[in-house]
């Protein structure tokens, strides 16, 4: 592929586009090509991926850049890489493709007898109690609607929300998400508790130091989770290093089994810990856990319209908060 010299960066006034411009000029093959170029960083491989010849792909990209009056990629002998304009357009192209995938999945669900499909992301703080209760409440009025629930961490689920793979995210965030184009609706405050199995040797104590806890075995969330960050900070603020003998797990079921079948300690959302303690399946240790920043709530993309079903699920979350 011939090396193309980048044109000078245009001024903002020279690239201002009318609202209708991209809607009428951008072709689906260009959308697919832009994403493939970002994935492969090579014109020949990208063209092959979308089923066209390299000259046709080069011409298709050149037509788009000529229409927009900007370069979208930096060309060099090793391939191509998107510049700032290209990265912005590719991000939105990926969202378009994800939305179309959603449409396909909904059509398939409807053809199978469902009334639609909604994808929910949930962090550990909301997964065991709030989200299941909201699902049960929602299904009473939407029995044939398909709900997909994905559990994970902020770092794994927020990109999925941005790409449109999730309709909303339930959990806690410590970031200024308004500055990231996201909307947050607070539902409730949720402290965390440190727990152990019934009759664990530490449950007999009236007070436990963090230096003692640091010597124990733990099952903990992954390092990118807010719970883990706050707990590690609490150990360091107490003058000791965080525990070294640990298992990292984001699975509530795995965590419960490890707690019950061993002497491992764990950190758990307050409501969930009290629920299991009332069933006599574990005990809450007499130690003041670190304070978490921010309440549990609903995260959605600012300006992205919600489907009626998603709006109804949000209402189910609100109603389940106090149940």
Coordinates of C-alpha atoms in Angstrom, one line a residue:
X1 CA 0.0 0.0 0.0
X2 CA 1.3 3.4 -0.9
X3 CA 2.3 5.7 1.9
X4 CA 0.0 8.7 2.1
X5 CA 1.2 11.9 3.6
X6 CA -1.2 13.2 6.3
X7 CA -2.9 16.4 5.6
X8 CA -2.7 19.3 8.1
X9 CA -5.1 19.2 11.0
X10 CA -8.1 21.3 10.0
X11 CA -9.6 23.9 12.2
X12 CA -12.8 23.2 14.1
X13 CA -14.8 25.5 11.8
X14 CA -13.6 23.7 8.6
X15 CA -14.8 20.3 9.8
X16 CA -18.2 21.2 11.4
X17 CA -20.7 18.8 9.9
X18 CA -24.5 19.2 9.7
X19 CA -26.6 16.8 11.8
X20 CA -27.7 14.9 8.7
X21 CA -24.3 14.6 7.1
X22 CA -23.0 11.3 8.5
X23 CA -26.5 9.8 8.6
X24 CA -26.8 10.1 4.8
X25 CA -23.2 9.8 3.7
X26 CA -21.7 7.0 5.9
X27 CA -22.1 3.6 4.3
X28 CA -22.3 0.3 6.2
X29 CA -19.3 -1.1 4.3
X30 CA -17.3 2.0 5.5
X31 CA -18.4 1.3 9.1
X32 CA -17.2 -2.3 8.8
X33 CA -14.0 -1.3 7.2
X34 CA -13.2 1.4 9.9
X35 CA -13.6 -1.2 12.7
X36 CA -11.6 -3.8 10.8
X37 CA -8.8 -1.3 10.2
X38 CA -8.7 -0.5 13.9
X39 CA -8.6 -4.2 14.8
X40 CA -5.9 -5.2 12.2
X41 CA -4.0 -1.9 11.6
X42 CA -3.3 -3.2 8.1
X43 CA -5.2 -2.4 4.9
X44 CA -4.7 -5.8 3.3
X45 CA -5.9 -7.7 6.4
X46 CA -8.8 -5.4 7.0
X47 CA -10.0 -5.6 3.4
X48 CA -9.8 -9.4 3.5
X49 CA -11.8 -9.4 6.8
X50 CA -14.7 -7.4 5.3
X51 CA -14.6 -9.4 2.0
X52 CA -13.2 -6.8 -0.5
X53 CA -10.0 -6.2 -2.4
X54 CA -7.3 -3.9 -1.0
X55 CA -7.7 -1.4 -3.8
X56 CA -11.5 -1.3 -3.2
X57 CA -10.9 -0.8 0.6
X58 CA -8.4 2.0 -0.1
X59 CA -10.8 3.7 -2.4
X60 CA -13.7 3.3 0.1
X61 CA -11.6 4.9 2.9
X62 CA -10.4 7.7 0.6
X63 CA -13.9 8.5 -0.4
X64 CA -14.9 8.8 3.3
X65 CA -12.0 11.0 4.2
X66 CA -12.6 13.2 1.1
X67 CA -16.3 13.7 2.2
X68 CA -15.3 14.5 5.8
X69 CA -12.3 16.7 4.6
X70 CA -10.1 15.1 7.2
X71 CA -7.6 12.2 7.5
X72 CA -8.8 9.4 9.9
X73 CA -5.7 7.3 9.9
X74 CA -1.9 7.8 9.9
X75 CA -0.3 5.9 7.1
X76 CA 3.2 4.4 7.4
X77 CA 5.1 1.5 5.8
X78 CA 4.0 -0.9 8.5
X79 CA 0.3 -0.2 8.2
X80 CA -2.2 2.3 9.5
X81 CA -3.3 3.6 12.9
X82 CA -6.3 5.9 13.7
X83 CA -5.7 9.5 14.7
X84 CA -7.9 11.4 17.0
X85 CA -10.7 11.8 14.4
X86 CA -10.4 8.2 13.5
X87 CA -10.6 7.0 17.1
X88 CA -13.7 9.0 17.7
X89 CA -15.5 7.8 14.6
X90 CA -14.5 4.2 15.2
X91 CA -15.9 4.3 18.7
X92 CA -19.3 5.3 17.4
X93 CA -19.1 2.8 14.5
X94 CA -18.6 0.0 17.1
X95 CA -21.6 1.3 19.0
X96 CA -23.6 1.2 15.8
X97 CA -22.6 -2.4 15.1
X98 CA -23.4 -3.4 18.7
X99 CA -26.8 -1.8 18.5
X100 CA -27.5 -3.8 15.3
X101 CA -26.4 -7.0 17.2
X102 CA -28.9 -6.1 19.9
X103 CA -31.6 -5.7 17.3
X104 CA -30.7 -9.1 15.9
X105 CA -30.9 -10.7 19.3
X106 CA -34.2 -9.0 20.1
X107 CA -35.7 -10.1 16.8
X108 CA -34.5 -13.7 17.5
X109 CA -35.9 -13.5 21.0
X110 CA -39.3 -12.2 19.8
X111 CA -39.4 -14.9 17.1
X112 CA -38.9 -17.4 19.9
X113 CA -41.9 -16.1 21.8
X114 CA -40.2 -13.5 24.0
X115 CA -41.2 -9.8 24.0
X116 CA -37.7 -8.4 23.9
X117 CA -34.2 -8.5 25.5
X118 CA -32.4 -6.3 28.0
X119 CA -28.8 -6.7 29.1
X120 CA -27.8 -5.7 32.7
X121 CA -24.4 -5.4 34.1
X122 CA -24.0 -5.8 37.9
X123 CA -21.1 -5.3 40.3
X124 CA -20.5 -7.5 43.2
X125 CA -22.2 -5.1 45.6
X126 CA -25.5 -5.4 43.8
X127 CA -25.4 -8.9 42.3
X128 CA -26.4 -11.1 45.2
X129 CA -29.4 -9.1 46.6
X130 CA -30.7 -6.0 44.7
X131 CA -30.5 -7.3 41.1
X132 CA -32.2 -10.7 41.8
X133 CA -35.0 -9.0 43.7
X134 CA -35.5 -6.5 40.9
X135 CA -35.5 -9.3 38.3
X136 CA -38.3 -11.1 40.2
X137 CA -40.3 -7.9 40.5
X138 CA -39.8 -7.1 36.8
X139 CA -40.7 -10.6 35.5
X140 CA -44.1 -10.3 37.2
X141 CA -45.1 -7.8 34.6
X142 CA -42.8 -8.9 31.8
X143 CA -42.9 -12.7 31.9
X144 CA -41.7 -13.2 28.3
X145 CA -39.0 -10.6 28.3
X146 CA -35.4 -12.0 28.2
X147 CA -33.0 -10.5 30.8
X148 CA -29.2 -11.1 30.3
X149 CA -27.2 -10.5 33.5
X150 CA -23.4 -10.1 33.4
X151 CA -21.5 -9.8 36.7
X152 CA -18.0 -8.2 36.8
X153 CA -16.0 -5.2 37.8
X154 CA -16.2 -1.6 36.8
X155 CA -13.2 -1.9 34.5
X156 CA -14.7 -4.8 32.6
X157 CA -18.4 -3.7 32.5
X158 CA -18.1 0.1 31.9
X159 CA -16.5 -0.5 28.4
X160 CA -19.4 -2.9 27.6
X161 CA -21.9 -0.3 28.7
X162 CA -20.1 2.3 26.4
X163 CA -20.1 -0.1 23.4
X164 CA -23.9 -0.7 23.9
X165 CA -23.5 -4.3 24.9
X166 CA -25.2 -3.5 28.2
X167 CA -28.3 -1.4 28.6
X168 CA -27.4 -0.3 32.1
X169 CA -25.0 -1.1 35.0
X170 CA -25.9 -1.5 38.6
X171 CA -23.3 -0.9 41.3
X172 CA -21.0 1.6 42.7
X173 CA -18.5 3.9 41.1
X174 CA -15.8 6.1 42.7
X175 CA -15.2 8.1 39.5
X176 CA -16.6 11.4 38.2
X177 CA -18.7 9.5 35.7
X178 CA -20.6 12.6 34.6
X179 CA -17.4 13.8 33.0
X180 CA -17.2 10.5 31.1
X181 CA -20.6 10.9 29.5
X182 CA -22.4 8.7 32.0
X183 CA -25.4 9.2 34.2
X184 CA -25.6 7.9 37.8
X185 CA -28.8 7.5 39.9
X186 CA -28.1 6.8 43.6
X187 CA -30.2 4.2 45.3
X188 CA -28.8 3.5 48.7
X189 CA -25.6 3.4 50.9
X190 CA -24.1 0.0 51.3
X191 CA -21.3 -0.6 53.9
X192 CA -19.2 -3.6 53.7
X193 CA -18.6 -6.3 56.3
X194 CA -15.8 -8.7 57.0
X195 CA -17.1 -12.2 57.5
X196 CA -16.0 -15.7 58.4
X197 CA -17.6 -19.1 58.8
X198 CA -19.6 -20.0 61.9
X199 CA -17.4 -20.7 65.0
X200 CA -14.3 -19.3 63.3
X201 CA -11.7 -18.7 66.1
X202 CA -11.8 -14.9 65.4
X203 CA -15.6 -14.7 66.1
X204 CA -15.0 -15.2 69.8
X205 CA -13.0 -11.9 70.0
X206 CA -14.6 -8.6 70.9
X207 CA -12.0 -6.6 68.9
X208 CA -9.8 -7.5 66.0
X209 CA -6.8 -5.5 64.8
X210 CA -6.0 -5.2 61.1
X211 CA -2.5 -6.6 61.9
X212 CA -4.3 -9.8 63.0
X213 CA -6.5 -9.9 59.9
X214 CA -3.5 -9.5 57.6
X215 CA -2.1 -12.8 58.8
X216 CA -5.3 -14.7 57.8
X217 CA -6.2 -16.4 54.6
X218 CA -8.7 -14.4 52.5
X219 CA -11.0 -14.7 49.4
X220 CA -11.0 -11.3 47.9
X221 CA -12.4 -9.4 44.8
X222 CA -9.9 -8.7 42.0
X223 CA -7.6 -5.7 42.5
X224 CA -9.6 -3.4 40.2
X225 CA -12.8 -3.7 42.3
X226 CA -13.7 -0.8 44.7
X227 CA -14.1 -3.3 47.6
X228 CA -10.5 -4.5 47.1
X229 CA -9.0 -1.1 46.8
X230 CA -10.7 0.2 49.9
X231 CA -9.8 -2.9 51.9
X232 CA -6.1 -2.7 50.8
X233 CA -6.1 1.0 51.8
X234 CA -7.5 0.1 55.2
X235 CA -4.6 -2.3 55.9
X236 CA -2.0 0.2 54.8
X237 CA -3.6 3.0 56.8
X238 CA -3.3 0.7 59.8
X239 CA 0.4 0.3 59.2
X240 CA 0.4 -3.3 57.8
X241 CA 0.5 -4.7 54.3
X242 CA -2.6 -6.3 52.8
X243 CA -3.0 -10.0 53.2
X244 CA -0.7 -12.2 51.1
X245 CA -2.4 -15.5 51.4
X246 CA -5.4 -14.8 49.1
X247 CA -7.8 -16.2 46.5
X248 CA -9.2 -13.7 44.0
X249 CA -12.8 -14.4 43.0
X250 CA -15.7 -12.5 41.7
X251 CA -18.1 -15.4 42.1
X252 CA -20.5 -15.1 45.1
X253 CA -21.1 -18.8 45.1
X254 CA -17.4 -19.7 45.1
X255 CA -16.8 -17.2 47.8
X256 CA -19.5 -18.6 50.1
X257 CA -18.2 -22.2 49.6
X258 CA -14.6 -21.1 50.4
X259 CA -15.8 -19.3 53.6
X260 CA -17.9 -22.2 54.8
X261 CA -15.3 -24.9 54.0
X262 CA -12.2 -23.2 55.3
X263 CA -10.9 -20.5 57.7
X264 CA -10.8 -17.9 54.9
X265 CA -12.1 -14.5 55.6
X266 CA -14.0 -12.4 53.1
X267 CA -15.4 -8.9 52.5
X268 CA -19.1 -8.8 51.6
X269 CA -21.9 -6.1 51.1
X270 CA -23.6 -5.4 54.4
X271 CA -27.1 -6.5 53.4
X272 CA -25.8 -9.7 52.0
X273 CA -23.7 -10.4 55.1
X274 CA -26.6 -9.8 57.4
X275 CA -28.8 -12.0 55.3
X276 CA -26.4 -15.0 55.5
X277 CA -25.7 -14.3 59.2
X278 CA -29.5 -14.5 59.9
X279 CA -29.5 -17.9 58.2
X280 CA -26.5 -18.9 60.5
X281 CA -24.3 -19.6 57.4
X282 CA -21.6 -17.2 58.5
X283 CA -20.7 -14.6 61.1
X284 CA -19.8 -10.9 60.8
X285 CA -16.5 -10.2 62.5
X286 CA -16.3 -7.4 65.1
X287 CA -14.1 -5.1 63.1
X288 CA -14.9 -1.7 61.6
X289 CA -14.5 -2.1 57.8
X290 CA -13.3 0.8 55.7
X291 CA -15.8 3.4 54.4
X292 CA -16.7 3.1 50.8
X293 CA -17.0 6.1 48.6
X294 CA -20.4 6.7 47.1
X295 CA -23.7 4.9 47.1
X296 CA -25.0 2.0 45.1
X297 CA -26.9 3.1 42.1
X298 CA -27.8 2.8 38.4
X299 CA -25.2 3.8 35.7
X300 CA -26.4 4.5 32.1
X301 CA -25.0 6.4 29.1
X302 CA -25.9 10.0 29.1
X303 CA -28.1 10.9 26.2
X304 CA -28.7 7.3 25.0
X305 CA -32.5 6.6 24.9
X306 CA -33.6 3.7 27.1
X307 CA -36.1 1.1 25.9
X308 CA -39.5 1.0 27.7
X309 CA -38.4 -2.4 29.2
X310 CA -35.1 -0.9 30.5
X311 CA -37.1 1.9 32.1
X312 CA -39.4 -0.6 33.8
X313 CA -36.4 -2.5 35.1
X314 CA -34.9 0.7 36.6
X315 CA -38.2 1.2 38.4
X316 CA -38.0 -2.4 39.7
X317 CA -34.6 -1.6 41.0
X318 CA -35.9 1.5 42.8
X319 CA -38.8 -0.5 44.3
X320 CA -36.5 -3.3 45.4
X321 CA -34.2 -1.0 47.2
X322 CA -36.5 -0.8 50.2
X323 CA -37.9 -4.3 50.1

